[in-house]
Amino acid sequence: MPTNALPSPDSPSGEPGIVRKVSYVSLGCPKALVDSERIITRLRAEGYELTRTHAGADLVLVNTCGFLDSAKAESLAAIGEAMAENGKVVVTGCMGAEPDAITERFPNVLAVTGPQQYESVMEAVHRAAPPAHAPFVDLVPPQGIKLTPRHYAYLKISEGCNNRCSFCIIPKLRGDLVSRPAADVLREAEKLVAAGVKELLVISQDTSAYGVDLKYAASVWRDREVRAKFLDLSSALGEFGVWVRLHYVYPYPHVDEVIPLMAEGRVLPYLDIPFQHGATSVLQRMRRPGAQEKTLQRIARWRELCPDIALRSTFIVGFPGETEQEFEELLAWLDEASLDRVGCFKYEPVKGAPANDLGAAVPDDVKEERWHRFMQRQQAISARRLKRKIGTRQQVIIDAIEGGIARGRSKADAPEIDGSVHVVSRRPLRVGEIATVKIERADAYDLHGTAVGF
């Protein structure tokens, strides 16, 4: 059925007692995962049943990623699989911001919507598979439906981004910064904690810019006003007594104000800052902050104030025009910064990104070689920093039990992207439990130890 030939919105609703089934595919970053959680919460509130298999479902929803060509290819493959196994497919997410790329390949998809267009998604679902009955709020727990384990959850505080990095099209896909009032964020956090969440992962496109669009306006929570400001929100989240982890923190000067909260134990001593490169000239072409010497000074100061702070970052190698000298500057900066956790990506041109016009593309074999050199350098740094933790006692949140060995994360490790702590214990540990673990061994990325303090 072509996109413009959906059933009429006036179609009668389904027969009472008939349960509509929706199969859901969620691709992309944690921000997209939160979008998926919101849509799924709406679906469950209206009585739709979620299924893991496309075959037999009334329709398939695919939440796509459209940032890199490789991500687009994965999204198109997921749509193709859904079309082959079911045939009734609604597409949403970042790739939906450019619907022609989808409809040219799959002209029979039911509908294509862009990111955050929850109402349009639900309208498309209603047309394709009308709900069998009126919504029942009691079908959904107060905290909504989560796609993460029970003990941790992503907390999205804003949408969009005001930065204009030359390699990125996120503002084009998701728009400029739109922050949630602080009270709304805190109410959601409160529900999550009441439901058993022990770790809140604060996310957005630019977490440290939170509230700029609202001019830091205050809103009322628990009979007091809380400003929509990075520091104020972080402090208030720290009152819940759970782990609060800050992600995607653009390195503005006011980030320094949050470090004392980490030293006091209010929020986790962890910062995820996408530095992207270490050479000032490359950062200028990226349209990123370029004073890397000052950044190194700030990192040193953060560690003075909070010795336990863990710093994670991401970098790009092979950016257009990157010379061998600039790459060596990156390696030297990496040595000096001595970051705890690092991810590295080989540059991929993104359709519509200004970086495409810079010219001087770095050959793929050079990108590959530089990526391996970068990862080898960082592996040595990571191993050295983890070795310092041998003999210490770490708080570890347990994510899984595998063959009698528990696998968890320390305060320095975010789920999915950082390392793990492998734990042996004299008593059974439970998923979601926070255990005290004596670290006995370390490798390049993980720690190994024994639970203590029973």
CSV table of C-alpha atoms in Angstrom, one decimal:
chain,number,residue,atom,x,y,z
A,1,MET,CA,0.0,0.0,0.0
A,2,PRO,CA,1.6,3.4,-1.0
A,3,THR,CA,2.3,6.0,1.7
A,4,ASN,CA,-0.6,8.2,0.6
A,5,ALA,CA,-3.1,5.4,0.6
A,6,LEU,CA,-3.6,4.6,4.3
A,7,PRO,CA,-7.0,3.6,5.5
A,8,SER,CA,-9.2,6.5,6.3
A,9,PRO,CA,-8.9,7.9,9.9
A,10,ASP,CA,-12.7,7.4,10.0
A,11,SER,CA,-12.3,3.6,9.7
A,12,PRO,CA,-14.1,1.8,12.5
A,13,SER,CA,-12.0,0.7,15.4
A,14,GLY,CA,-11.2,-3.0,15.9
A,15,GLU,CA,-13.6,-5.5,17.4
A,16,PRO,CA,-13.7,-5.6,21.2
A,17,GLY,CA,-11.5,-8.4,22.6
A,18,ILE,CA,-9.2,-8.3,19.6
A,19,VAL,CA,-5.6,-7.4,20.6
A,20,ARG,CA,-3.6,-5.6,18.1
A,21,LYS,CA,0.1,-6.7,17.9
A,22,VAL,CA,2.9,-4.3,17.0
A,23,SER,CA,6.5,-5.5,16.3
A,24,TYR,CA,9.1,-2.8,17.1
A,25,VAL,CA,12.6,-2.2,15.9
A,26,SER,CA,14.7,0.5,17.6
A,27,LEU,CA,18.0,1.6,16.1
A,28,GLY,CA,20.5,4.4,16.9
A,29,CYS,CA,21.6,6.2,20.0
A,30,PRO,CA,20.2,6.4,23.5
A,31,LYS,CA,18.2,9.5,22.5
A,32,ALA,CA,16.4,7.4,19.9
A,33,LEU,CA,15.9,4.7,22.5
A,34,VAL,CA,14.0,7.2,24.7
A,35,ASP,CA,11.9,8.1,21.7
A,36,SER,CA,11.1,4.4,21.3
A,37,GLU,CA,10.2,4.1,25.0
A,38,ARG,CA,7.7,7.0,24.6
A,39,ILE,CA,6.0,5.6,21.6
A,40,ILE,CA,5.8,2.1,23.2
A,41,THR,CA,4.3,3.6,26.3
A,42,ARG,CA,1.6,5.2,24.2
A,43,LEU,CA,1.0,1.9,22.3
A,44,ARG,CA,0.6,0.0,25.6
A,45,ALA,CA,-1.7,2.7,27.0
A,46,GLU,CA,-4.0,2.1,24.1
A,47,GLY,CA,-4.0,-1.6,24.5
A,48,TYR,CA,-1.5,-2.7,21.8
A,49,GLU,CA,0.5,-5.8,22.5
A,50,LEU,CA,4.2,-5.7,21.7
A,51,THR,CA,5.8,-8.7,20.0
A,52,ARG,CA,9.4,-9.6,19.1
A,53,THR,CA,8.5,-11.2,15.8
A,54,HIS,CA,7.3,-9.4,12.6
A,55,ALA,CA,5.3,-12.4,11.3
A,56,GLY,CA,1.8,-12.3,12.7
A,57,ALA,CA,2.0,-8.7,13.9
A,58,ASP,CA,-0.6,-6.2,12.7
A,59,LEU,CA,2.2,-3.9,11.7
A,60,VAL,CA,5.9,-3.2,12.3
A,61,LEU,CA,7.3,0.0,13.6
A,62,VAL,CA,11.0,0.8,12.7
A,63,ASN,CA,12.7,3.7,14.5
A,64,THR,CA,15.7,4.5,12.3
A,65,CYS,CA,19.1,6.2,12.6
A,66,GLY,CA,20.2,8.5,9.8
A,67,PHE,CA,23.4,10.1,11.0
A,68,LEU,CA,26.0,8.1,9.1
A,69,ASP,CA,25.8,6.2,5.8
A,70,SER,CA,26.5,2.9,7.7
A,71,ALA,CA,23.6,3.7,10.0
A,72,LYS,CA,21.3,4.5,7.1
A,73,ALA,CA,22.2,1.2,5.5
A,74,GLU,CA,21.4,-0.7,8.8
A,75,SER,CA,18.0,1.2,8.9
A,76,LEU,CA,17.2,0.3,5.3
A,77,ALA,CA,18.1,-3.3,5.9
A,78,ALA,CA,15.7,-3.3,9.0
A,79,ILE,CA,12.9,-1.8,6.9
A,80,GLY,CA,13.5,-4.4,4.1
A,81,GLU,CA,13.4,-7.3,6.6
A,82,ALA,CA,10.1,-5.9,8.1
A,83,MET,CA,8.6,-5.5,4.6
A,84,ALA,CA,9.6,-9.1,3.7
A,85,GLU,CA,8.3,-10.7,6.9
A,86,ASN,CA,5.2,-8.6,7.4
A,87,GLY,CA,4.5,-6.0,4.7
A,88,LYS,CA,2.8,-3.4,6.9
A,89,VAL,CA,5.6,-1.0,8.1
A,90,VAL,CA,5.6,2.4,9.7
A,91,VAL,CA,9.0,4.2,9.7
A,92,THR,CA,10.0,6.9,12.1
A,93,GLY,CA,13.2,8.4,13.5
A,94,CYS,CA,16.1,10.5,12.1
A,95,MET,CA,16.1,8.9,8.7
A,96,GLY,CA,12.5,9.8,8.4
A,97,ALA,CA,13.6,13.4,8.1
A,98,GLU,CA,14.4,12.6,4.5
A,99,PRO,CA,11.5,10.3,3.6
A,100,ASP,CA,12.4,10.1,-0.1
A,101,ALA,CA,15.4,8.0,0.7
A,102,ILE,CA,13.0,5.5,2.2
A,103,THR,CA,10.0,5.6,-0.2
A,104,GLU,CA,12.2,5.4,-3.3
A,105,ARG,CA,13.5,2.0,-1.9
A,106,PHE,CA,10.3,0.9,-0.3
A,107,PRO,CA,7.3,2.7,-1.9
A,108,ASN,CA,4.8,0.5,-0.1
A,109,VAL,CA,5.6,1.5,3.5
A,110,LEU,CA,2.5,2.7,5.3
A,111,ALA,CA,4.0,6.0,6.6
A,112,VAL,CA,7.2,7.8,7.2
A,113,THR,CA,7.6,10.3,10.1
A,114,GLY,CA,10.6,12.2,11.4
A,115,PRO,CA,12.2,12.1,14.9
A,116,GLN,CA,10.1,13.0,17.9
A,117,GLN,CA,6.9,13.1,15.8
A,118,TYR,CA,5.0,10.9,18.3
A,119,GLU,CA,1.5,12.1,17.3
A,120,SER,CA,2.2,11.3,13.6
A,121,VAL,CA,3.4,7.9,14.5
A,122,MET,CA,0.3,7.1,16.5
A,123,GLU,CA,-1.9,8.4,13.8
A,124,ALA,CA,-0.2,6.1,11.3
A,125,VAL,CA,-0.6,3.2,13.7
A,126,HIS,CA,-4.3,4.0,14.2
A,127,ARG,CA,-4.9,4.0,10.5
A,128,ALA,CA,-3.1,0.8,9.8
A,129,ALA,CA,-4.4,-1.1,12.9
A,130,PRO,CA,-7.1,0.7,14.8
A,131,PRO,CA,-7.0,0.1,18.5
A,132,ALA,CA,-9.3,-2.6,19.7
A,133,HIS,CA,-10.7,-0.5,22.6
A,134,ALA,CA,-10.4,2.8,24.3
A,135,PRO,CA,-7.1,3.6,26.1
A,136,PHE,CA,-6.7,2.3,29.6
A,137,VAL,CA,-4.0,4.1,31.5
A,138,ASP,CA,-3.7,1.2,34.0
A,139,LEU,CA,-2.1,-0.9,31.3
A,140,VAL,CA,1.1,1.2,31.7
A,141,PRO,CA,3.2,1.5,34.9
A,142,PRO,CA,3.6,5.1,36.2
A,143,GLN,CA,7.2,5.3,34.9
A,144,GLY,CA,6.2,4.3,31.4
A,145,ILE,CA,7.6,1.4,29.3
A,146,LYS,CA,11.4,1.0,29.4
A,147,LEU,CA,13.6,-0.8,26.9
A,148,THR,CA,16.5,-0.9,29.4
A,149,PRO,CA,16.8,-3.3,32.3
A,150,ARG,CA,14.8,-2.4,35.4
A,151,HIS,CA,17.8,-1.0,37.4
A,152,TYR,CA,18.8,1.7,35.0
A,153,ALA,CA,17.1,4.2,32.7
A,154,TYR,CA,17.9,7.0,30.2
A,155,LEU,CA,16.6,10.4,31.2
A,156,LYS,CA,16.4,12.7,28.2
A,157,ILE,CA,16.4,16.4,29.3
A,158,SER,CA,16.2,18.1,25.9
A,159,GLU,CA,15.8,17.7,22.2
A,160,GLY,CA,17.8,19.1,19.3
A,161,CYS,CA,21.1,21.1,19.3
A,162,ASN,CA,22.2,24.7,18.7
A,163,ASN,CA,25.8,23.7,17.7
A,164,ARG,CA,26.8,23.6,14.1
A,165,CYS,CA,29.6,21.1,13.9
A,166,SER,CA,30.7,20.7,10.3
A,167,PHE,CA,30.5,16.9,10.4
A,168,CYS,CA,27.0,16.7,11.9
A,169,ILE,CA,23.4,17.1,10.6
A,170,ILE,CA,21.6,16.5,13.9
A,171,PRO,CA,20.2,20.0,14.0
A,172,LYS,CA,18.8,19.4,10.5
A,173,LEU,CA,17.2,16.1,11.7
A,174,ARG,CA,16.1,17.1,15.2
A,175,GLY,CA,16.1,20.9,15.2
A,176,ASP,CA,17.5,23.4,17.6
A,177,LEU,CA,17.7,22.9,21.3
A,178,VAL,CA,14.4,22.5,23.1
A,179,SER,CA,14.8,21.9,26.8
A,180,ARG,CA,12.3,20.3,29.2
A,181,PRO,CA,11.3,22.3,32.3
A,182,ALA,CA,13.3,21.1,35.3
A,183,ALA,CA,10.2,20.1,37.1
A,184,ASP,CA,9.1,17.8,34.3
A,185,VAL,CA,12.5,16.1,34.3
A,186,LEU,CA,12.5,15.7,38.0
A,187,ARG,CA,9.0,14.2,38.1
A,188,GLU,CA,10.0,11.6,35.5
A,189,ALA,CA,13.2,10.8,37.5
A,190,GLU,CA,11.1,10.5,40.7
A,191,LYS,CA,8.8,7.9,39.0
A,192,LEU,CA,11.7,6.0,37.7
A,193,VAL,CA,13.4,5.8,41.1
A,194,ALA,CA,10.1,4.8,42.7
A,195,ALA,CA,9.9,1.9,40.2
A,196,GLY,CA,13.3,0.6,41.2
A,197,VAL,CA,15.7,2.4,38.9
A,198,LYS,CA,19.1,2.7,40.6
A,199,GLU,CA,21.0,4.6,37.9
A,200,LEU,CA,19.8,7.6,35.8
A,201,LEU,CA,21.7,8.2,32.6
A,202,VAL,CA,21.2,11.9,31.7
A,203,ILE,CA,21.2,12.3,27.9
A,204,SER,CA,20.5,14.9,25.2
A,205,GLN,CA,22.3,16.2,22.2
A,206,ASP,CA,24.1,18.8,24.3
A,207,THR,CA,23.5,18.2,28.0
A,208,SER,CA,25.5,21.1,29.3
A,209,ALA,CA,23.5,23.6,27.1
A,210,TYR,CA,20.4,22.5,29.0
A,211,GLY,CA,18.0,25.4,29.7
A,212,VAL,CA,19.6,28.0,27.4
A,213,ASP,CA,16.5,28.2,25.2
A,214,LEU,CA,14.3,28.6,28.3
A,215,LYS,CA,16.6,31.4,29.6
A,216,TYR,CA,17.1,29.1,32.6
A,217,ALA,CA,13.5,29.6,33.8
A,218,ALA,CA,12.6,28.0,37.1
A,219,SER,CA,9.7,25.6,37.6
A,220,VAL,CA,8.2,24.3,40.8
A,221,TRP,CA,9.1,20.9,42.1
A,222,ARG,CA,8.5,19.6,45.6
A,223,ASP,CA,7.3,23.1,46.7
A,224,ARG,CA,10.5,24.8,45.5
A,225,GLU,CA,11.7,26.4,42.4
A,226,VAL,CA,14.4,24.7,40.3
A,227,ARG,CA,16.1,26.5,37.5
A,228,ALA,CA,16.5,24.9,34.1
A,229,LYS,CA,20.2,25.0,34.4
A,230,PHE,CA,22.8,22.2,34.1
A,231,LEU,CA,24.2,22.7,37.6
A,232,ASP,CA,20.8,23.1,39.3
A,233,LEU,CA,19.3,20.1,37.6
A,234,SER,CA,22.3,17.9,38.4
A,235,SER,CA,22.1,19.0,42.0
A,236,ALA,CA,18.4,18.2,42.2
A,237,LEU,CA,18.8,14.8,40.6
A,238,GLY,CA,21.5,14.1,43.1
A,239,GLU,CA,18.9,14.2,45.9
A,240,PHE,CA,17.3,10.9,44.8
A,241,GLY,CA,20.1,8.9,46.3
A,242,VAL,CA,20.7,6.9,43.1
A,243,TRP,CA,23.6,7.0,40.6
A,244,VAL,CA,23.3,9.9,38.2
A,245,ARG,CA,25.6,9.7,35.2
A,246,LEU,CA,26.1,12.7,32.8
A,247,HIS,CA,26.4,12.0,29.1
A,248,TYR,CA,27.1,14.1,26.0
A,249,VAL,CA,28.5,17.1,27.9
A,250,TYR,CA,29.8,19.8,25.6
A,251,PRO,CA,32.9,21.3,27.3
A,252,TYR,CA,31.5,24.7,28.2
A,253,PRO,CA,33.3,26.6,31.0
A,254,HIS,CA,30.4,26.2,33.4
A,255,VAL,CA,30.8,22.4,33.4
A,256,ASP,CA,33.5,23.0,36.0
A,257,GLU,CA,30.8,23.9,38.4
A,258,VAL,CA,29.5,20.3,38.5
A,259,ILE,CA,32.8,18.8,39.6
A,260,PRO,CA,32.2,19.6,43.3
A,261,LEU,CA,28.9,17.7,43.1
A,262,MET,CA,30.9,14.7,42.0
A,263,ALA,CA,33.5,15.1,44.8
A,264,GLU,CA,30.6,15.3,47.3
A,265,GLY,CA,29.1,12.1,45.9
A,266,ARG,CA,25.9,13.8,44.7
A,267,VAL,CA,26.4,12.7,41.1
A,268,LEU,CA,28.7,10.0,39.7
A,269,PRO,CA,32.3,11.1,39.2
A,270,TYR,CA,31.9,10.6,35.5
A,271,LEU,CA,31.8,12.9,32.5
A,272,ASP,CA,31.2,11.9,28.9
A,273,ILE,CA,32.6,14.7,26.8
A,274,PRO,CA,33.0,14.4,23.0
A,275,PHE,CA,36.3,16.1,22.5
A,276,GLN,CA,36.5,14.8,18.9
A,277,HIS,CA,40.2,15.6,18.2
A,278,GLY,CA,43.3,17.0,19.7
A,279,ALA,CA,44.7,19.2,17.0
A,280,THR,CA,43.5,22.8,17.1
A,281,SER,CA,43.5,23.1,13.3
A,282,VAL,CA,41.2,20.0,12.9
A,283,LEU,CA,38.9,21.2,15.6
A,284,GLN,CA,38.5,24.6,13.8
A,285,ARG,CA,37.5,22.7,10.6
A,286,MET,CA,35.1,20.7,12.7
A,287,ARG,CA,33.7,24.0,14.2
A,288,ARG,CA,34.5,22.7,17.7
A,289,PRO,CA,36.2,24.4,20.7
A,290,GLY,CA,39.9,24.5,19.8
A,291,ALA,CA,41.8,25.6,22.8
A,292,GLN,CA,43.0,22.1,23.7
A,293,GLU,CA,45.8,23.3,26.0
A,294,LYS,CA,43.2,25.0,28.2
A,295,THR,CA,41.2,21.8,28.0
A,296,LEU,CA,44.1,19.9,29.4
A,297,GLN,CA,44.5,22.4,32.2
A,298,ARG,CA,40.8,22.0,33.0
A,299,ILE,CA,41.1,18.2,33.1
A,300,ALA,CA,44.0,18.5,35.5
A,301,ARG,CA,41.9,20.8,37.7
A,302,TRP,CA,38.9,18.4,37.6
A,303,ARG,CA,41.2,15.6,38.9
A,304,GLU,CA,42.5,17.8,41.7
A,305,LEU,CA,39.0,18.5,42.8
A,306,CYS,CA,37.7,15.0,42.3
A,307,PRO,CA,40.5,12.4,42.1
A,308,ASP,CA,38.1,9.6,41.3
A,309,ILE,CA,36.6,11.3,38.2
A,310,ALA,CA,36.4,9.1,35.1
A,311,LEU,CA,36.5,10.8,31.8
A,312,ARG,CA,35.1,9.3,28.6
A,313,SER,CA,35.2,10.8,25.2
A,314,THR,CA,34.9,10.1,21.5
A,315,PHE,CA,37.2,11.0,18.6
A,316,ILE,CA,37.2,11.1,14.8
A,317,VAL,CA,40.2,10.1,12.8
A,318,GLY,CA,40.5,10.7,9.1
A,319,PHE,CA,38.6,14.0,9.1
A,320,PRO,CA,38.9,15.8,5.7
A,321,GLY,CA,42.3,17.3,5.4
A,322,GLU,CA,43.8,15.6,8.5
A,323,THR,CA,47.5,15.4,8.0
A,324,GLU,CA,50.0,13.0,9.6
A,325,GLN,CA,51.2,15.9,11.8
A,326,GLU,CA,47.6,16.7,13.0
A,327,PHE,CA,47.1,13.0,13.7
A,328,GLU,CA,50.3,12.9,15.7
A,329,GLU,CA,49.0,16.0,17.6
A,330,LEU,CA,45.9,14.0,18.5
A,331,LEU,CA,48.0,11.1,19.8
A,332,ALA,CA,50.1,13.4,21.9
A,333,TRP,CA,47.0,15.1,23.3
A,334,LEU,CA,45.6,11.7,24.1
A,335,ASP,CA,48.7,10.8,26.0
A,336,GLU,CA,48.5,14.0,28.0
A,337,ALA,CA,44.8,13.8,28.7
A,338,SER,CA,45.0,10.2,29.8
A,339,LEU,CA,41.3,9.6,29.5
A,340,ASP,CA,39.7,6.6,31.1
A,341,ARG,CA,37.3,5.5,28.4
A,342,VAL,CA,37.6,6.4,24.7
A,343,GLY,CA,35.7,5.5,21.5
A,344,CYS,CA,37.1,6.3,18.1
A,345,PHE,CA,35.3,6.5,14.7
A,346,LYS,CA,36.7,6.6,11.2
A,347,TYR,CA,35.3,9.7,9.5
A,348,GLU,CA,32.3,9.0,7.2
A,349,PRO,CA,30.9,11.7,5.0
A,350,VAL,CA,27.3,12.6,5.9
A,351,LYS,CA,25.0,13.9,3.2
A,352,GLY,CA,24.3,17.5,3.8
A,353,ALA,CA,27.2,18.1,6.3
A,354,PRO,CA,29.4,21.1,5.6
A,355,ALA,CA,32.5,19.0,6.1
A,356,ASN,CA,31.8,17.4,2.7
A,357,ASP,CA,32.9,20.7,1.1
A,358,LEU,CA,36.3,20.8,2.8
A,359,GLY,CA,37.9,18.5,0.2
A,360,ALA,CA,41.2,16.7,0.8
A,361,ALA,CA,39.5,13.4,1.7
A,362,VAL,CA,41.7,11.1,3.7
A,363,PRO,CA,42.1,7.7,1.9
A,364,ASP,CA,40.3,4.8,3.5
A,365,ASP,CA,43.5,2.8,4.0
A,366,VAL,CA,45.0,5.8,5.9
A,367,LYS,CA,41.9,6.1,8.0
A,368,GLU,CA,42.1,2.4,8.9
A,369,GLU,CA,45.8,2.6,9.8
A,370,ARG,CA,45.3,5.7,11.9
A,371,TRP,CA,42.3,4.1,13.7
A,372,HIS,CA,44.4,1.1,14.7
A,373,ARG,CA,47.3,3.3,15.9
A,374,PHE,CA,44.8,5.4,17.9
A,375,MET,CA,43.2,2.3,19.5
A,376,GLN,CA,46.5,0.8,20.4
A,377,ARG,CA,47.6,4.0,22.1
A,378,GLN,CA,44.4,4.3,24.0
A,379,GLN,CA,44.4,0.6,25.0
A,380,ALA,CA,47.7,1.2,26.7
A,381,ILE,CA,46.4,4.2,28.5
A,382,SER,CA,43.2,2.4,29.6
A,383,ALA,CA,45.2,-0.6,30.9
A,384,ARG,CA,47.5,1.7,32.9
A,385,ARG,CA,44.6,3.5,34.5
A,386,LEU,CA,42.7,0.4,35.3
A,387,LYS,CA,45.8,-1.2,36.9
A,388,ARG,CA,45.7,1.5,39.5
A,389,LYS,CA,42.4,0.2,40.8
A,390,ILE,CA,43.9,-3.2,41.7
A,391,GLY,CA,43.5,-3.6,45.5
A,392,THR,CA,40.8,-1.0,45.8
A,393,ARG,CA,37.1,-1.5,46.7
A,394,GLN,CA,34.6,-0.4,44.1
A,395,GLN,CA,30.9,-0.1,44.1
A,396,VAL,CA,29.6,-2.2,41.3
A,397,ILE,CA,26.0,-2.4,39.9
A,398,ILE,CA,25.2,-5.9,38.6
A,399,ASP,CA,23.9,-6.1,35.1
A,400,ALA,CA,23.9,-9.9,34.5
A,401,ILE,CA,24.8,-13.3,35.9
A,402,GLU,CA,26.6,-15.6,33.5
A,403,GLY,CA,27.7,-19.1,34.5
A,404,GLY,CA,28.0,-18.2,38.2
A,405,ILE,CA,30.0,-15.1,37.5
A,406,ALA,CA,28.3,-11.7,37.9
A,407,ARG,CA,29.0,-9.0,35.3
A,408,GLY,CA,28.5,-5.4,36.4
A,409,ARG,CA,29.9,-1.8,36.1
A,410,SER,CA,31.7,0.5,38.4
A,411,LYS,CA,30.9,4.2,38.8
A,412,ALA,CA,33.4,4.7,36.0
A,413,ASP,CA,31.5,2.6,33.5
A,414,ALA,CA,28.3,3.4,31.5
A,415,PRO,CA,26.2,0.5,30.0
A,416,GLU,CA,26.9,-0.7,26.5
A,417,ILE,CA,29.9,1.7,25.8
A,418,ASP,CA,32.4,1.2,28.6
A,419,GLY,CA,34.1,-1.7,30.4
A,420,SER,CA,32.7,-4.3,32.8
A,421,VAL,CA,33.6,-5.6,36.2
A,422,HIS,CA,33.6,-9.4,36.5
A,423,VAL,CA,32.6,-10.5,40.0
A,424,VAL,CA,32.9,-13.8,41.9
A,425,SER,CA,30.9,-14.1,45.1
A,426,ARG,CA,30.3,-16.5,48.0
A,427,ARG,CA,26.6,-15.7,47.9
A,428,PRO,CA,24.3,-15.3,44.9
A,429,LEU,CA,24.2,-11.7,43.6
A,430,ARG,CA,21.1,-10.2,42.0
A,431,VAL,CA,20.8,-8.2,38.9
A,432,GLY,CA,20.4,-4.6,39.9
A,433,GLU,CA,22.2,-5.0,43.2
A,434,ILE,CA,25.0,-2.7,44.0
A,435,ALA,CA,27.8,-4.7,45.5
A,436,THR,CA,31.2,-3.8,47.1
A,437,VAL,CA,33.9,-5.5,45.1
A,438,LYS,CA,37.6,-5.9,45.9
A,439,ILE,CA,39.5,-5.5,42.6
A,440,GLU,CA,42.1,-8.2,42.1
A,441,ARG,CA,43.0,-8.1,38.4
A,442,ALA,CA,42.7,-5.7,35.4
A,443,ASP,CA,43.1,-6.1,31.7
A,444,ALA,CA,42.9,-3.5,28.9
A,445,TYR,CA,39.3,-2.7,29.4
A,446,ASP,CA,37.8,-4.7,32.3
A,447,LEU,CA,38.2,-5.3,36.0
A,448,HIS,CA,38.0,-8.6,37.9
A,449,GLY,CA,37.3,-9.0,41.6
A,450,THR,CA,35.5,-10.6,44.5
A,451,ALA,CA,32.4,-9.3,46.3
A,452,VAL,CA,33.1,-8.4,49.9
A,453,GLY,CA,31.4,-7.0,53.0
A,454,PHE,CA,28.7,-9.7,53.7
